[in-house]
Short mmCIF file of C-alpha atoms in Angstrom, two decimals:
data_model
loop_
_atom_site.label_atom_id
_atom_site.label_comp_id
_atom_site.label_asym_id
_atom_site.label_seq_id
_atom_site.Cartn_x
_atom_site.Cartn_y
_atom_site.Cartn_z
CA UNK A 209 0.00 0.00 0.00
CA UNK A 210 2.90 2.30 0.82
CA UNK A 211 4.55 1.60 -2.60
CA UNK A 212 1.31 2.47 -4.56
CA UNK A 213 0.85 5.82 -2.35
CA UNK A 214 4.67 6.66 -3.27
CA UNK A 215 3.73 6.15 -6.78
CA UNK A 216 0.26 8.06 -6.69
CA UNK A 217 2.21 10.55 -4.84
CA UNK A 218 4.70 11.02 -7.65
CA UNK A 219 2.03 11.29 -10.09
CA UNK A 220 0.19 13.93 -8.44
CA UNK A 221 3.30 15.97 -8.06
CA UNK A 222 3.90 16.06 -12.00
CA UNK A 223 0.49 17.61 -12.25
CA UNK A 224 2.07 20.71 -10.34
CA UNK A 225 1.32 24.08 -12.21
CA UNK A 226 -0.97 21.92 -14.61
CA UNK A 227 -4.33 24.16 -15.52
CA UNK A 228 -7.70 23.20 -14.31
CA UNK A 229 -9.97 24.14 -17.60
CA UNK A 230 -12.65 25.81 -15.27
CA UNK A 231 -13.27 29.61 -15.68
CA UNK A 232 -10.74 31.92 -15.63
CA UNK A 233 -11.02 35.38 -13.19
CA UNK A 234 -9.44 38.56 -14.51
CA UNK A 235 -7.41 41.14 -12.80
CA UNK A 236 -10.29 43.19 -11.16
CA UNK A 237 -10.39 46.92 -12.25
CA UNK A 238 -11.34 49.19 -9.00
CA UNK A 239 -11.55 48.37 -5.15
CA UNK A 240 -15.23 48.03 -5.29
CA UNK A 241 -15.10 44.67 -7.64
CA UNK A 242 -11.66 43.41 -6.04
CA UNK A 243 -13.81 43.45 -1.93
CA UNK A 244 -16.74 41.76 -4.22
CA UNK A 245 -14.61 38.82 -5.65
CA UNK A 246 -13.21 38.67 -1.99
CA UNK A 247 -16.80 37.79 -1.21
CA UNK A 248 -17.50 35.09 -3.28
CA UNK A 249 -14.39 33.58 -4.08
CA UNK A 250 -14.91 30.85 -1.41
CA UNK A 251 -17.96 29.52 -3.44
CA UNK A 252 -15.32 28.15 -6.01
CA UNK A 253 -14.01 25.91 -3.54
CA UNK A 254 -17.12 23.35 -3.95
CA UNK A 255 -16.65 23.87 -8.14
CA UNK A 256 -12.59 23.25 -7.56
CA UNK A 257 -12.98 20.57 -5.07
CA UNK A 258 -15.16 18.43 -7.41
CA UNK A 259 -13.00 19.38 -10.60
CA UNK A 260 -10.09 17.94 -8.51
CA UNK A 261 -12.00 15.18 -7.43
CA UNK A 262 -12.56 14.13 -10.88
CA UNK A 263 -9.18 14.85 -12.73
CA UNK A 264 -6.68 13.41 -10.23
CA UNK A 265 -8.39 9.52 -10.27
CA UNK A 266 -8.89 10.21 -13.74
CA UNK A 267 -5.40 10.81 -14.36
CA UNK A 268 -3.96 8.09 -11.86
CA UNK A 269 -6.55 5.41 -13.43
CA UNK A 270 -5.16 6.11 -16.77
CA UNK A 271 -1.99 4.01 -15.13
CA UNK A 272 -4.36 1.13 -14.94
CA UNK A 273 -4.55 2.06 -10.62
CA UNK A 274 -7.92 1.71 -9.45
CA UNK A 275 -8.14 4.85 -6.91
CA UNK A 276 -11.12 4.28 -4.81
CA UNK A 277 -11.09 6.32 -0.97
CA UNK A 278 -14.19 5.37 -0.70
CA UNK A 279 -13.08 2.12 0.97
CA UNK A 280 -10.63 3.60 2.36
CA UNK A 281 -12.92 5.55 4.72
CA UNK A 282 -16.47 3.23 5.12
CA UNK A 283 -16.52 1.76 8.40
CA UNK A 284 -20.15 1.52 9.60
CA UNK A 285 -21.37 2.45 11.56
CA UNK A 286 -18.63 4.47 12.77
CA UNK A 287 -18.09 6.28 9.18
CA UNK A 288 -20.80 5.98 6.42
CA UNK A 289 -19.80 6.83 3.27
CA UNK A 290 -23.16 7.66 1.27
CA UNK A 291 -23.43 8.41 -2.57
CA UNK A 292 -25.80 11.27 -3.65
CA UNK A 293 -29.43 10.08 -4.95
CA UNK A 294 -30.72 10.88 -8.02
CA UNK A 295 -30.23 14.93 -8.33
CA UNK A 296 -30.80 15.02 -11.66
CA UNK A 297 -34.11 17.15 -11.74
CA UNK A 298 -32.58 19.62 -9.19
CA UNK A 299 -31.28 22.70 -11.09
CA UNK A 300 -27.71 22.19 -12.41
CA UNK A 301 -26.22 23.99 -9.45
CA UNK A 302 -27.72 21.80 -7.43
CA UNK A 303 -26.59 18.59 -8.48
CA UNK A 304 -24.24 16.26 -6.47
CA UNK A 305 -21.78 14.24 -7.74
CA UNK A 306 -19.51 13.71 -5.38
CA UNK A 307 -19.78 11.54 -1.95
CA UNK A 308 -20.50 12.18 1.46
CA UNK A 309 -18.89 11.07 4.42
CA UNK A 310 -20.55 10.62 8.09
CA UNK A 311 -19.05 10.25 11.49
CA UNK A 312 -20.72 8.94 13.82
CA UNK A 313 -21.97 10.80 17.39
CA UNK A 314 -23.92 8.68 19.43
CA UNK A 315 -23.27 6.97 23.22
CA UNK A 316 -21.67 3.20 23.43
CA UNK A 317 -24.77 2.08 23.60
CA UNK A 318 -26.53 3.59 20.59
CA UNK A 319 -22.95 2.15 18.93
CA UNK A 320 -23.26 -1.16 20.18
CA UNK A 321 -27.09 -0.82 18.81
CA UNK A 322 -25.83 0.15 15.19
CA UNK A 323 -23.41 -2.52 15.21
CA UNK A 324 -25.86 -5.37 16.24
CA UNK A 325 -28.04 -3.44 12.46
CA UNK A 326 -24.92 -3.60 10.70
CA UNK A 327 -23.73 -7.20 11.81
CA UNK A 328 -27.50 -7.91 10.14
CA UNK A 329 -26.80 -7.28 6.71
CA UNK A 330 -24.71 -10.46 6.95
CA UNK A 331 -20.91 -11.28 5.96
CA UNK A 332 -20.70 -8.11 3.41
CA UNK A 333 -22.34 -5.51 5.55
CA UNK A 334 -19.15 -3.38 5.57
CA UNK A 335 -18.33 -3.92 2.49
CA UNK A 336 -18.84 -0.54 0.50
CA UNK A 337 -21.10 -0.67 -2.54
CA UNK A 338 -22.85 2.39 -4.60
CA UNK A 339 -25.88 -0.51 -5.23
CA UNK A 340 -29.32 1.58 -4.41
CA UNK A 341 -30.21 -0.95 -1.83
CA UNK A 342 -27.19 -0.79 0.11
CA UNK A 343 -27.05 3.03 0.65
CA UNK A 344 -30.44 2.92 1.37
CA UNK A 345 -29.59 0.47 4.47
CA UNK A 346 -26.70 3.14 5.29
CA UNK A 347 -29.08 6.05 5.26
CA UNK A 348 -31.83 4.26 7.30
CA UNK A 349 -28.79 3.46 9.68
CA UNK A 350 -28.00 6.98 9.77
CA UNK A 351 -31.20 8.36 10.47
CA UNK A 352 -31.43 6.25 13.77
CA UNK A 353 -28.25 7.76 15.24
CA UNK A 354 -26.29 10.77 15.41
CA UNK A 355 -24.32 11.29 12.62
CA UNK A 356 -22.12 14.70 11.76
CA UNK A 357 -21.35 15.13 8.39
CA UNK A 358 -17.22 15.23 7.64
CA UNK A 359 -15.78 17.62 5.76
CA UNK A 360 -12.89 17.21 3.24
CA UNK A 361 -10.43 18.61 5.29
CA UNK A 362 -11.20 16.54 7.98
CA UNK A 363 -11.16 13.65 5.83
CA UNK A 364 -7.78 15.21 4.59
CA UNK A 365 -6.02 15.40 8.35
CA UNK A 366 -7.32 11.69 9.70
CA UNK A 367 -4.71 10.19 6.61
CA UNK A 368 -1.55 10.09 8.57
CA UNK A 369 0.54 9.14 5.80
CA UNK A 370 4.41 11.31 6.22
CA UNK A 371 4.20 12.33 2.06
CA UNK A 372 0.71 13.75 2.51
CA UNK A 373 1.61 16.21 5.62
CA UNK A 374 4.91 16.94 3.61
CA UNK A 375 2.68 17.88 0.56
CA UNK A 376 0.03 19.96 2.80
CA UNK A 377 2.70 21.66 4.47
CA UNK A 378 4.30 22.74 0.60
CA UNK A 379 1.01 23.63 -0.52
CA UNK A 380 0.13 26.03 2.23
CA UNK A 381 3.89 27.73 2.08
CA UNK A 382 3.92 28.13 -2.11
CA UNK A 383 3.72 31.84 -2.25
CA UNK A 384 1.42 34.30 -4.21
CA UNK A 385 2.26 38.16 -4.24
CA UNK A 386 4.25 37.96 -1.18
CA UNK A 387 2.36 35.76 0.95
CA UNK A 388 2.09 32.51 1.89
CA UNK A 389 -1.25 30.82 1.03
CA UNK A 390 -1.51 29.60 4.83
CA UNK A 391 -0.98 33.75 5.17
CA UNK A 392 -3.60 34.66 2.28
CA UNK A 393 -6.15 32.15 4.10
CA UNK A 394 -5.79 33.97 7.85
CA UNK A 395 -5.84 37.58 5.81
CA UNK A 396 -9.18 39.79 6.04
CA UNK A 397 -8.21 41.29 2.93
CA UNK A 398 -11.96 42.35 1.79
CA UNK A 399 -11.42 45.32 4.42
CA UNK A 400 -8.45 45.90 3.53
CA UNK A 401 -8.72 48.67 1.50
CA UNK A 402 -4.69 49.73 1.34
CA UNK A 403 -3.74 45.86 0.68
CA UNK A 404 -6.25 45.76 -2.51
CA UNK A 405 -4.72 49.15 -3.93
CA UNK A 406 -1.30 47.86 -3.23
CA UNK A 407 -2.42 44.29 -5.34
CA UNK A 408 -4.17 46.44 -7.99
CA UNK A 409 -1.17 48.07 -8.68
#
């Protein structure tokens, strides 16, 4: 498992500087529009996330590597990993491709509970599948019990695997117009009115 990571890893680091075809956002012209991208640049995250999500296993299975986290992280009842339903008549904002992973929250004895539901599914109940009837017995399972819903950088900090820290830590250092992105991210920069002149310059 190591070796594969390693060669993932390598992969994944030749992608470096490589261009997400997604939108592209110009230089803003005035203060006014720079504090408005400010604003709702964080709703690109979702949009990039699920780009990402896509490419990189795309990329990797193209080296005949079948890159599935999704059995890396489903555990029930103490994680649930749960594929979207059909979202196909929401609006096209709306609609989910991409998994969701639960933690569980309840007492040892609504755990011991779940268990005793899981252990009844018989010899494959851990076993993840995307089959209908299977995450249907994962969300009944998780609307009996407390569940919180993970996010990805959660997900993200629970792999302790040394390459992955080493590549968070060089992501979060690369800098951008003088600052670190772990500095851009802790910045209030939409009321900032001197630091947006300074970047419009």
């Amino acid at each position: 498992m190591d070796k594969l990571l390693q060669q993932a890893l390598t992969e994944i680091e030749g992608l470096i500087n490589t261009p997400l075809d997604v939108l592209d956002i110009k230089k803003p012209v005035d203060v006014d529009y720079a504090r408005h991208l400010f604003k709702v640049l964080s709703k690109l995250s979702p949009l990039m996330g699920n780009m990402i999500e896509f490419f990189i296993p795309s990329v990797l299975n193209k080296k005949h590597w079948d890159i599935d986290a999704h059995t890396h992280y489903h555990n029930p009842p103490d994680y649930l990993v749960i594929e979207p339903f059909d979202t196909t008549t929401r609006t096209l904002n709306l609609q989910q491709t991409n998994t969701n992973g639960y933690k569980f929250q309840g007492d040892e004895s609504q755990f011991e509970r779940a268990q005793r539901i899981v252990e009844s599914w018989g010899i494959d109940g851990k076993q993840y599948s995307p089959n209908i009837d299977y995450q249907l017995k994962l969300a009944d399972l998780q609307s009996q019990f407390p569940y919180r819903l993970d996010t990805n950088f959660a997900k993200i900090d629970r792999i302790q695997h040394t390459g992955l820290e080493i590549f968070k830590k060089r992501v979060m250092s690369a800098s951008r117009m003088g600052y670190t992105l772990a500095e851009w991210a802790h910045k209030n920069i939409g009321n900032d009115e001197a630091l947006i002149k300074k970047l419009l310059e």
